[in-house]
XYZ file of C-alpha atoms in Angstrom:
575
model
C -65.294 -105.242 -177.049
C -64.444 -101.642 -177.020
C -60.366 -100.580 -176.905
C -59.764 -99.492 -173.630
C -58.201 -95.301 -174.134
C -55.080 -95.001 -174.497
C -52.951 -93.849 -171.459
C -50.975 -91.009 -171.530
C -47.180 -91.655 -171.634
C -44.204 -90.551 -173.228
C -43.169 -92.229 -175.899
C -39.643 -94.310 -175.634
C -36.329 -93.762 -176.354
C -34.312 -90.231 -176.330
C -34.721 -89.066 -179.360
C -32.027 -87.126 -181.547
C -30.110 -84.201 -180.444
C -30.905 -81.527 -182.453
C -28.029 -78.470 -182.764
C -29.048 -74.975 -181.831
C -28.574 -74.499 -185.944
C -27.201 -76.582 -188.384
C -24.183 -74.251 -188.450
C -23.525 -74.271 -185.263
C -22.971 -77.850 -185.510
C -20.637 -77.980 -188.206
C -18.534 -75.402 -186.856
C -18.240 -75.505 -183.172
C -15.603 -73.089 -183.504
C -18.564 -70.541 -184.258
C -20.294 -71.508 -181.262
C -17.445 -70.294 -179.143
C -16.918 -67.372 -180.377
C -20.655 -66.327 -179.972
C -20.037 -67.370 -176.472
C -17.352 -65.563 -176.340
C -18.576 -62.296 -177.411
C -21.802 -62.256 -175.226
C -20.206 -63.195 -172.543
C -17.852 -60.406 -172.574
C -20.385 -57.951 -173.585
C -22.567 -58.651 -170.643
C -19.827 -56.935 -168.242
C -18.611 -53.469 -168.455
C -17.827 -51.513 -170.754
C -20.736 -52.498 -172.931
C -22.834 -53.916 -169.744
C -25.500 -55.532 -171.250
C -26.206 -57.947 -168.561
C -29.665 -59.414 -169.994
C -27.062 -61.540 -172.516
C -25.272 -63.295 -169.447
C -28.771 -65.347 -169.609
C -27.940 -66.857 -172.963
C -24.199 -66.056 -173.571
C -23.273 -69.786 -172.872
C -26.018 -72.167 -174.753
C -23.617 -72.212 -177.728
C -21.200 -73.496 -175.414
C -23.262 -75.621 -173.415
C -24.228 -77.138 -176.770
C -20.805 -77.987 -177.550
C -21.598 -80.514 -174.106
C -24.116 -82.518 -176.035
C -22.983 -82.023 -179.943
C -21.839 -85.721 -181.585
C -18.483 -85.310 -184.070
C -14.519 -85.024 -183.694
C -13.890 -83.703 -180.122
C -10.827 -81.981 -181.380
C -13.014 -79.521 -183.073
C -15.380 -79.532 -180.205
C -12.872 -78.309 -177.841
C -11.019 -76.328 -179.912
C -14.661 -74.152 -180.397
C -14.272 -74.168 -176.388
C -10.681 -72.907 -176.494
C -11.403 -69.859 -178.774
C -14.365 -69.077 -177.334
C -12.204 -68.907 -174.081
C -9.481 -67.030 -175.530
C -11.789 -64.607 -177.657
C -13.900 -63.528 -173.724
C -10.699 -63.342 -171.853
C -8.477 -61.135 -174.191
C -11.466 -59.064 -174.824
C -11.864 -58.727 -170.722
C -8.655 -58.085 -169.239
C -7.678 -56.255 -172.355
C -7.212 -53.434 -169.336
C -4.025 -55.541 -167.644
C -1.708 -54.042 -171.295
C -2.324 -50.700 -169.695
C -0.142 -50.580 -166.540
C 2.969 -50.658 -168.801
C 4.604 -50.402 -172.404
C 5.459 -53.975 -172.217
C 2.615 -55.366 -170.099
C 0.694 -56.573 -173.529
C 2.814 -59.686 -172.826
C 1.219 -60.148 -169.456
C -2.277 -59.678 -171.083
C -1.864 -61.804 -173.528
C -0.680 -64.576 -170.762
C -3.515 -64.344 -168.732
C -5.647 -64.440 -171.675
C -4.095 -67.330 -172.889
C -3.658 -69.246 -169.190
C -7.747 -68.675 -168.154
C -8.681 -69.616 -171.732
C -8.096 -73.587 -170.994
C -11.266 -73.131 -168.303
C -13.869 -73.402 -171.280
C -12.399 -77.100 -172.731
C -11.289 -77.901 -169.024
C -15.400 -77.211 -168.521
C -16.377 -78.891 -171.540
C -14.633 -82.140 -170.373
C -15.905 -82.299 -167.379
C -19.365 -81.665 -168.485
C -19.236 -84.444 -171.220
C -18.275 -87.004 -168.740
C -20.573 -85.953 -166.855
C -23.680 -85.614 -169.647
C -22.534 -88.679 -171.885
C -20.946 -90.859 -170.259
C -22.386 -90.540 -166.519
C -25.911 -89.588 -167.832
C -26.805 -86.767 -165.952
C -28.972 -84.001 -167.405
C -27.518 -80.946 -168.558
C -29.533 -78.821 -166.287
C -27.820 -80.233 -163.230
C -24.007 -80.770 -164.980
C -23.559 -77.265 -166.142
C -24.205 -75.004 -163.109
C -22.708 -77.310 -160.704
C -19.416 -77.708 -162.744
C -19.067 -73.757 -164.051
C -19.547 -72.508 -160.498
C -16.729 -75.387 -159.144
C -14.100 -74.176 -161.714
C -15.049 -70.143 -160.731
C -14.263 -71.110 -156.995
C -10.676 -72.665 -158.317
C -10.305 -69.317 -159.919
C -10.646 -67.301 -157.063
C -8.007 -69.144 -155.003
C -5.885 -70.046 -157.430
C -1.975 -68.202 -157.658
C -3.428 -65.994 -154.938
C -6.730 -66.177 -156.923
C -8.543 -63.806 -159.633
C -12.264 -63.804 -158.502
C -13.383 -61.111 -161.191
C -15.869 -61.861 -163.824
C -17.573 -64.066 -162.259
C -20.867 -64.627 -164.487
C -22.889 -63.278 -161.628
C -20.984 -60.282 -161.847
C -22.959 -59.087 -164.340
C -25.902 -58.578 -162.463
C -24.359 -56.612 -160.342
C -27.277 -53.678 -160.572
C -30.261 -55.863 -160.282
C -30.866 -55.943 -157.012
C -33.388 -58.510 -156.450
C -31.640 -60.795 -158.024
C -28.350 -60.683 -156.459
C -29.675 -60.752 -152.907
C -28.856 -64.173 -152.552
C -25.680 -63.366 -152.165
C -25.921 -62.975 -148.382
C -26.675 -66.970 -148.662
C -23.987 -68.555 -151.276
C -22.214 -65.571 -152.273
C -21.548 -64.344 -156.051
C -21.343 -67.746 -157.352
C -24.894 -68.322 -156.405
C -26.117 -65.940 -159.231
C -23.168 -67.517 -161.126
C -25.368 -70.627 -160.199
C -28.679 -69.498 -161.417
C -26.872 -68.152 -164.574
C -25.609 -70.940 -165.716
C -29.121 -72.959 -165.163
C -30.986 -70.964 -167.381
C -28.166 -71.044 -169.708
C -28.362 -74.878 -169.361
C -32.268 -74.991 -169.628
C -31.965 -73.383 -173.165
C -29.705 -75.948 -174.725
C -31.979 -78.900 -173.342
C -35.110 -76.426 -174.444
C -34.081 -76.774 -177.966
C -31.713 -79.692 -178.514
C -33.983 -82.450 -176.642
C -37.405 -83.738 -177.476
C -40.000 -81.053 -176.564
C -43.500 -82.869 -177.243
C -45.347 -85.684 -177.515
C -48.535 -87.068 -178.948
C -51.505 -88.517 -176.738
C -55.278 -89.436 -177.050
C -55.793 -85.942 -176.052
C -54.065 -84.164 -177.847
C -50.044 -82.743 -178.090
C -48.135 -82.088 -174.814
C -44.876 -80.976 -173.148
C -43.055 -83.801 -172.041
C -42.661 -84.773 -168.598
C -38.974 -84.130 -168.030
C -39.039 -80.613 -170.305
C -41.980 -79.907 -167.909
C -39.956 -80.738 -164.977
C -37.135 -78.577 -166.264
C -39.524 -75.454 -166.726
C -40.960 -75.957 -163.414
C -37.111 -76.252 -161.365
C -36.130 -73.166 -163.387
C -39.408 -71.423 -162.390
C -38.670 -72.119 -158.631
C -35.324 -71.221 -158.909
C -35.545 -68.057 -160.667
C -39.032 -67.198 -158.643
C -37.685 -68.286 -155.387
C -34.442 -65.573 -156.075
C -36.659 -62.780 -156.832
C -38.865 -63.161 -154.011
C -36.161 -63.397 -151.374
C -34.478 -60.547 -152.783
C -37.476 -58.418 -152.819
C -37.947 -59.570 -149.167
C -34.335 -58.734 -148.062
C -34.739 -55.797 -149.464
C -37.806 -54.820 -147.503
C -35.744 -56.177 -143.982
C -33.198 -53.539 -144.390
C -33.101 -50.741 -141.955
C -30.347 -48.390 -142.348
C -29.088 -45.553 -139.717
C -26.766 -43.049 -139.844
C -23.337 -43.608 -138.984
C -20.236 -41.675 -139.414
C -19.313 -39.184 -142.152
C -16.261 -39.850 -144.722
C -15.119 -37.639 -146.767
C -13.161 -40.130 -149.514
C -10.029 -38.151 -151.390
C -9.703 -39.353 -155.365
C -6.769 -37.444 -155.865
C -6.374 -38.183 -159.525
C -2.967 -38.962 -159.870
C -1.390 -40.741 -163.118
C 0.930 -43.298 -162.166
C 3.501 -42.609 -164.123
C 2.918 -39.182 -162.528
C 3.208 -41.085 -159.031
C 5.970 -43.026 -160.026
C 8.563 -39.988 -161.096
C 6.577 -36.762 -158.992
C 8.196 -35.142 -156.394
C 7.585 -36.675 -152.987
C 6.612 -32.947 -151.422
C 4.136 -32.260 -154.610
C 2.393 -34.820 -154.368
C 1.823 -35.061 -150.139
C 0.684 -31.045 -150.941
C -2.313 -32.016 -153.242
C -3.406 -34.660 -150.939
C -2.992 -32.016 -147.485
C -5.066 -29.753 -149.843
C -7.859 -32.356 -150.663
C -7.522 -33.220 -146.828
C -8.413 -28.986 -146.208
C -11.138 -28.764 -148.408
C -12.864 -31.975 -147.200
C -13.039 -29.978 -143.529
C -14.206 -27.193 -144.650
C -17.749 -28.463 -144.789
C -19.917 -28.587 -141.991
C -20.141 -30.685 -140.359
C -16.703 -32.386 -140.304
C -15.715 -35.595 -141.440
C -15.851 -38.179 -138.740
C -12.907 -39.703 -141.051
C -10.649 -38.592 -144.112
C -9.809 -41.984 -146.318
C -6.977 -41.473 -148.562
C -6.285 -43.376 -151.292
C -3.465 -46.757 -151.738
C 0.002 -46.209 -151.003
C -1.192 -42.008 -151.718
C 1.465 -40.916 -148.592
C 4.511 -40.692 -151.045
C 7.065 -40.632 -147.947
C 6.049 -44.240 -146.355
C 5.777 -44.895 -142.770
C 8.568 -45.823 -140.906
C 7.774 -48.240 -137.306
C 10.994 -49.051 -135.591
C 10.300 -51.676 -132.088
C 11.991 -49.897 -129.445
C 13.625 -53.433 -128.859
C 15.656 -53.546 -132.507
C 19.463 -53.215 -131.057
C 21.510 -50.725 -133.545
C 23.234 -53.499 -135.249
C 19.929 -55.127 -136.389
C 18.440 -52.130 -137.508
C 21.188 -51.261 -139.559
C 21.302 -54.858 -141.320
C 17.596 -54.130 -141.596
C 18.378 -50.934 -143.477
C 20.699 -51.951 -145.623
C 18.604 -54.291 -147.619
C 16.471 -51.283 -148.082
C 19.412 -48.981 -149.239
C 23.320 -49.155 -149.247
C 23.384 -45.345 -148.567
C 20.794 -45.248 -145.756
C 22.370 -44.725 -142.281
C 20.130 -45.698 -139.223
C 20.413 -42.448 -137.733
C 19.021 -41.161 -140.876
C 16.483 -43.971 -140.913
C 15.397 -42.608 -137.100
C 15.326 -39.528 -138.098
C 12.914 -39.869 -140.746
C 10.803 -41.950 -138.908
C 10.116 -38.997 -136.892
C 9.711 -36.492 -139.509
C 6.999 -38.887 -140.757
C 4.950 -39.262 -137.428
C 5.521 -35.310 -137.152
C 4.217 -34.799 -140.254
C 0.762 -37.253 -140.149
C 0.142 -36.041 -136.603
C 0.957 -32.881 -137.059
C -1.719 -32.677 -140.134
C -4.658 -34.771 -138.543
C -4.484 -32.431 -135.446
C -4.480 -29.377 -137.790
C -7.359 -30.687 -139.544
C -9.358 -31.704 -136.149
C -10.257 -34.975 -137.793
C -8.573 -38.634 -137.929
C -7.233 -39.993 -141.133
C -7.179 -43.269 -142.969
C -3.760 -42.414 -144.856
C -2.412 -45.574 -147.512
C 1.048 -46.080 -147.277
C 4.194 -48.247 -147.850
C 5.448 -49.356 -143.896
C 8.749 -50.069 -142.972
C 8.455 -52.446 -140.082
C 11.385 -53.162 -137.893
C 11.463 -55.924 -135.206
C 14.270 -57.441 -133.323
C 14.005 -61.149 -135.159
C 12.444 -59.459 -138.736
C 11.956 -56.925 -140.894
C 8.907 -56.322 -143.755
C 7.573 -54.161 -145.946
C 3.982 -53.779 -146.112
C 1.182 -51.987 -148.317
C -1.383 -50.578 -145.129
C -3.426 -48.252 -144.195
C -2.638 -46.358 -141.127
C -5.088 -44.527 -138.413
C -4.064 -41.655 -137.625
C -5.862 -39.193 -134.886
C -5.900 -35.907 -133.692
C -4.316 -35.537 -130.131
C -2.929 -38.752 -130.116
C 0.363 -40.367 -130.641
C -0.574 -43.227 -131.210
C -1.361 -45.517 -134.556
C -3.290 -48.291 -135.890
C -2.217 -49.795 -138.641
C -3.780 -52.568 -140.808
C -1.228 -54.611 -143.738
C -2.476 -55.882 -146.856
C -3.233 -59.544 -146.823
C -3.761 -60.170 -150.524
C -0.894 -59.357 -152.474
C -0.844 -58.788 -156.543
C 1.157 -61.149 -158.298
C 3.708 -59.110 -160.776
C 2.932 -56.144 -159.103
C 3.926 -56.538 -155.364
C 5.432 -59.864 -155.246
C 6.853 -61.974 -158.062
C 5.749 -65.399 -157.271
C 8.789 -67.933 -158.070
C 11.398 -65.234 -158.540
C 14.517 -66.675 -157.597
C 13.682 -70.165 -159.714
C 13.026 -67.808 -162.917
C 13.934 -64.374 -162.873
C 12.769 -64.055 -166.247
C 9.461 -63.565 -164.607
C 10.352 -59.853 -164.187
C 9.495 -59.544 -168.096
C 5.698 -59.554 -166.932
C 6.167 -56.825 -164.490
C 5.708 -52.803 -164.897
C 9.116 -52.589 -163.063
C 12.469 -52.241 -165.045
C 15.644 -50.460 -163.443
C 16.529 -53.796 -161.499
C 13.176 -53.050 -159.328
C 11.636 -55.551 -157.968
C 8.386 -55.512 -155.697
C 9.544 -57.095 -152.498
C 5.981 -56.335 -150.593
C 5.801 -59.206 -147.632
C 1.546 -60.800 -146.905
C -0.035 -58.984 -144.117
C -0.992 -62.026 -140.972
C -4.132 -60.470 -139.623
C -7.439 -59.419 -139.786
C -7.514 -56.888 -137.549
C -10.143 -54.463 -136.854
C -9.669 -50.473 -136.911
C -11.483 -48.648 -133.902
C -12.897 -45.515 -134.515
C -14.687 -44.211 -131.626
C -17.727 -46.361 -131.433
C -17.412 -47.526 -134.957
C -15.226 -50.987 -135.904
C -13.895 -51.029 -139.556
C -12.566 -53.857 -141.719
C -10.341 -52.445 -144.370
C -9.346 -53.528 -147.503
C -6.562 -52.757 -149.923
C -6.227 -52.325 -153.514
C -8.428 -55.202 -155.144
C -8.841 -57.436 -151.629
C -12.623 -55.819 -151.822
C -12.572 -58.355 -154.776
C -11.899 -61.638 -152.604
C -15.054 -62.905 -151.158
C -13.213 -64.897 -149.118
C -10.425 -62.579 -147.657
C -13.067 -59.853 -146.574
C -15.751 -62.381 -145.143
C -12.808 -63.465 -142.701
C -13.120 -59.849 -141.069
C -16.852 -60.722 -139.877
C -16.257 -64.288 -139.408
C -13.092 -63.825 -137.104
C -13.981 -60.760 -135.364
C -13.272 -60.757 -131.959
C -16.240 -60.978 -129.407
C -19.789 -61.226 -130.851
C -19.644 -57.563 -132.568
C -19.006 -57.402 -136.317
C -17.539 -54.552 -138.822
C -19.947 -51.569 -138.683
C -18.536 -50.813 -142.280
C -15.498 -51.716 -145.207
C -13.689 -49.454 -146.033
C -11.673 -49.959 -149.061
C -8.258 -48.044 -150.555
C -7.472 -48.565 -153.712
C -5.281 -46.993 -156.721
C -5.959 -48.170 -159.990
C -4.477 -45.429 -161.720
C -2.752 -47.957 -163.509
C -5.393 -48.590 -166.066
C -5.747 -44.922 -167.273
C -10.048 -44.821 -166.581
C -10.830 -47.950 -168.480
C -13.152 -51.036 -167.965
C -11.303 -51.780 -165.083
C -12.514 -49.537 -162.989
C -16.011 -50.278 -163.777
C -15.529 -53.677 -163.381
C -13.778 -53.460 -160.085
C -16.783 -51.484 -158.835
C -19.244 -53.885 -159.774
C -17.369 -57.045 -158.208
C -17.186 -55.161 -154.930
C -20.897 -54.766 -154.651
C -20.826 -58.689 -153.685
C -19.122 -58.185 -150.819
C -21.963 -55.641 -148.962
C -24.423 -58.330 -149.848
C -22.422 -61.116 -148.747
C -21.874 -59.589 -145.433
C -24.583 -57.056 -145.088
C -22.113 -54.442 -144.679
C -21.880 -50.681 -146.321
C -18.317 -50.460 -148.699
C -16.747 -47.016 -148.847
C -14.268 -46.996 -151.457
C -11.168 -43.966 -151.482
C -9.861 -44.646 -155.747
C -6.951 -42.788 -156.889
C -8.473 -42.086 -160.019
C -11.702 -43.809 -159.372
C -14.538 -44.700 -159.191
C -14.805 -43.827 -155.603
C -18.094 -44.785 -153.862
C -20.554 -45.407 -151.197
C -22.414 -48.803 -151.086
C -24.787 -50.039 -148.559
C -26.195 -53.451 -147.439
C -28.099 -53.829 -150.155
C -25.929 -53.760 -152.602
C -27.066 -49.998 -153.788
C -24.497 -47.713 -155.199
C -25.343 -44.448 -153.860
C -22.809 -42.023 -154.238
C -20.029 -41.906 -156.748
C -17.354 -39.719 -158.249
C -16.766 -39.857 -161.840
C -13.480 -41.502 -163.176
C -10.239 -39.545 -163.804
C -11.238 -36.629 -161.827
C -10.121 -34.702 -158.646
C -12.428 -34.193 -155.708
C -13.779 -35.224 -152.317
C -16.808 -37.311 -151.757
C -18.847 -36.526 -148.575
C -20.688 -39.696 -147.703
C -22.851 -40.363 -144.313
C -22.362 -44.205 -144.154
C -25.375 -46.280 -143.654
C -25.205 -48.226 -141.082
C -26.894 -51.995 -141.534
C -28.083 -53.807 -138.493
C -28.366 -57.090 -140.578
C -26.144 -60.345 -140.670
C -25.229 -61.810 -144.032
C -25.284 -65.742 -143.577
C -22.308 -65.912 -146.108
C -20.416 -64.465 -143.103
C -20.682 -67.968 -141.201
C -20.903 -70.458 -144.077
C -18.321 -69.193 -146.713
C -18.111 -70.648 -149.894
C -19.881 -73.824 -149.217
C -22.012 -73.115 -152.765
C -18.224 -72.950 -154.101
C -16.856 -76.057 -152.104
C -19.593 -78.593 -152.780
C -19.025 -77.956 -156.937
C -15.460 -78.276 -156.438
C -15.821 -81.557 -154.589
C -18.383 -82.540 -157.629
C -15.650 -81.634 -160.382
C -12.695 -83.423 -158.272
C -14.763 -86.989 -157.874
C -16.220 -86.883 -161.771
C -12.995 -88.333 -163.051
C -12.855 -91.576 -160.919
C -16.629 -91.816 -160.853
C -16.567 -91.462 -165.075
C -13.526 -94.310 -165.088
C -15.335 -96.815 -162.623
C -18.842 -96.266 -164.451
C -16.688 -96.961 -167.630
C -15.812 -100.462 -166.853
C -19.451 -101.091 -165.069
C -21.596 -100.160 -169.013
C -21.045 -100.225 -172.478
C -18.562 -97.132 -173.870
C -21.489 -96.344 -176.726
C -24.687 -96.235 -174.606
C -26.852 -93.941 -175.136
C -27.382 -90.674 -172.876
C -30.363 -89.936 -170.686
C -32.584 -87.111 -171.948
């Protein structure tokens, strides 16, 4: 009787985890650093985003690698340390002292990579799921803590560093940055289980791919096929129109320059920038000044404040201020803007420091202020999303040793109060959502503008103000460029950015950086904003890419200890 053939199956069992190399396994530590240094090098200065695509796998195969888990996650920890000292080496620029402050951040964020390599063990050996699914899932839950976190830190996101490839990013309009993040952290995940799980198998026919490394190649194929295609078809939906001019003043001013200058200097150069940007034909539908540039601040006193409230109100500004001197400036101030905007025949987007008295409170607020010509009248947006250390000190009066970590010495302290809403500037037929200093950052802070806007009509563009001239034209500037471009994706918007010392810029719906001026110089950019009749779905949904991880990291921990007690602590792991 002849043998019936053989059928074609995969042979049993897992099979042994092989390291990415031999030294890699004996020296985790190594693999974190390598991490480490890709990772870092994949986002300005060096931009070399292609290495974002393999940056992790030495971490990742940390995940999987048998030995002493001390060593494991102390090859996590430096890897952490090494990519976030290298990254915000930037923050020891705002101040002699501030190295402390770097080196705290550094430090603080560096716990993510072990916090992400415990989760992702429990959830690889212990729980049994495949790497493939673990790794993105629980990388892009631990970037959404980071964004809301201590007012949140949503930079360097690992989709970030894509942020010029434009068919890949465009599905940003469905699950935000942390969808690339997503797709990332796949491939980086696919590599690991490439190379440290079986690969082949022998048959009657001949050698083949094994059925689960076949079903890994073909979910990464879908993913990564299925982004390009809907990016190169969102890109071919877009249909721009013309919609008003800016001219955007980078004024170029140091901040230590800012800090010490004469008030009257410094409101000169920006009236001069103002001039030259309507000189041009034809005018500027809008002038957008740079953060806090107006070095007198903006006084708004409610008619209803009775004398003896205003003066308390004063005094906690200054023991020498009077309220009649108080009143007095106010309308110097309003003299002043008005009197400039209706000399220039165009409005004005002005940054500024507000003084805002009301009978039952007073605050202090970073805005941006409307101002137009012929009109008395102003409207005023305040800065929601305030910078730790640098506007507010978070748990001052519980340890004022905090101020060590601040640029401010003198007895100083930042006493900014959080802006309440997310209101809408009117400019003519145009709406604008403005942002602040790094709020163009916050995915979630500027999607609230379209998401909230009254009636059914959304933003016709973001405008951002920003200073930055605390970090003397270095990475950060790039990389505070490059997260912004998320947020025209996200909500299909254009992003017109007014930098102190730059980079100022035009972005449109697509993501496309059109216009810029170059870092650490003085000018005026003339930009015709265009205008993008789409709808980002990101603009209803939010971070529900974000939210589901999270709610995947949170129940690992009491799924791990119940599936503990259910199997045997030594049993093997699932291929």
């Amino acid at each position: 009787m002849m043998n019936a053939p053989k059928a074609d199956v995969e042979t049993t069992g897992p099979g042994p985890r092989i390291s990415l190399t031999d030294r890699v396994s004996r020296h985790p530590v190594i693999a974190g650093i390598t991490s480490g240094l890709f990772l870092w090098s994949a986002f300005p200065p060096i931009e070399w985003s292609w290495l974002a695509w393999i940056a992790l796998a030495p971490l990742f195969q940390l995940v999987v690698e048998r030995g002493p888990r001390l060593r494991l996650y102390l090859g996590a920890w430096v890897g952490g340390l090494v990519f976030w000292t290298l990254s915000l080496q930037w923050v020891r620029l705002t101040d002699a002292t501030a190295w402390v402050a770097w080196l705290a951040m550094a430090l603080a964020f560096s716990f993510w990579w072990p916090g992400f390599l415990a989760l992702a063990r429990l959830a690889v050996l212990r729980l049994r799921l495949p790497l493939m699914l673990a790794a993105p899932i629980l990388w892009v839950g631990l970037e959404h803590v980071r964004a809301h976190l201590l007012s949140g830190f949503p930079w360097y996101y690992l989709g970030h560093s894509q942020y010029r490839s434009l068919h890949l990013i465009q599905i940003a309009d469905i699950a935000g940055a942390l969808g690339v993040s997503f797709l990332i952290a796949l491939v980086n995940a696919w590599i690991v289980d490439l190379l440290s799980l079986p690969l082949l198998y022998k048959s009657a026919t001949g050698t083949r791919l094994r059925p689960k490394q076949a079903a890994r190649l073909w979910v990464l194929g879908a993913c990564l096929g299925g982004t390009i295609l809907y990016g190169a078809y969102r890109l071919s939906t877009a249909d721009f129109r013309d919609g008003p001019r800016l001219a955007l003043i980078q004024s170029n001013i140091e901040q230590k320059y800012k800090n010490d200058a004469d008030p009257f200097q410094i409101r000169e150069k920006l009236r001069v920038l103002a001039t030259r940007a309507t000189a041009r034909e034809p005018k500027p539908d809008l002038i957008v000044w740079p953060e806090t540039s107006y070095p007198y601040g903006f006084v708004a006193i409610d008619p209803a404040t009775s004398a003896d409230t205003l003066k308390q109100q004063v005094g906690k500004i200054s023991e020498t201020i009077t309220p009649e001197f108080w009143r007095d400036k106010q309308k110097d101030i309003a003299e002043d803007l008005h009197g400039m905007t209706d000399s220039l025949a165009a409005p004005m987007l002005v940054g500024s420091i507000v003084y805002n008295h009301k009978p039952d409170s007073f605050n202090k607020y970073n805005s941006a202020i409307l101002v137009e010509p012929q009109s008395r009248t102003v409207q005023m947006y305040n800065k929601i999303h305030l910078v730790p250390f640098g506007e507010y000190i978070p748990f001052l009066e519980r340890m004022p040793w905090l101020m060590f970590f601040t640029p401010y010495r003198n007895g100083y302290v930042p006493t900014l109060n959080f802006g309440d809403a997310y209101n809408l500037l009117n400019l003519g037929a145009y709406r604008i959502a403005v942002g602040i200093c790094f709020e163009d950052t916050v995915p979630h802070l500027t999607r609230r503008f379209f998401s909230d806007a009254p009636g059914d009509r959304q933003p016709d563009l973001l405008v951002d103000l920003s200073n930055d001239g605390w970090f003397h034209g270095s990475a950060e500037l790039d990389m505070h460029l490059a997260v912004s471009v998320f947020r025209t994706i996200e909500n299909r918007v254009p992003l017109a950015r007014a930098v102190n010392t730059g980079i100022s810029a035009l972005i449109d719906g697509n993501g496309r950086i059109l216009q810029t001026l170059p870092r650490l110089t003085e000018g005026v950019l003339q930009v015709t904003v265009p205008l993008d009749g789409r709808v980002g779905m990101y603009s209803s949904l939010g971070d529900w890419l974000g939210l589901s991880c999270l709610a995947v990291c949170i129940g690992l921990a009491p799924v791990g200890a119940i599936y503990k007690r259910r199997t045997k602590p030594n049993a093997a792991p699932a291929a």
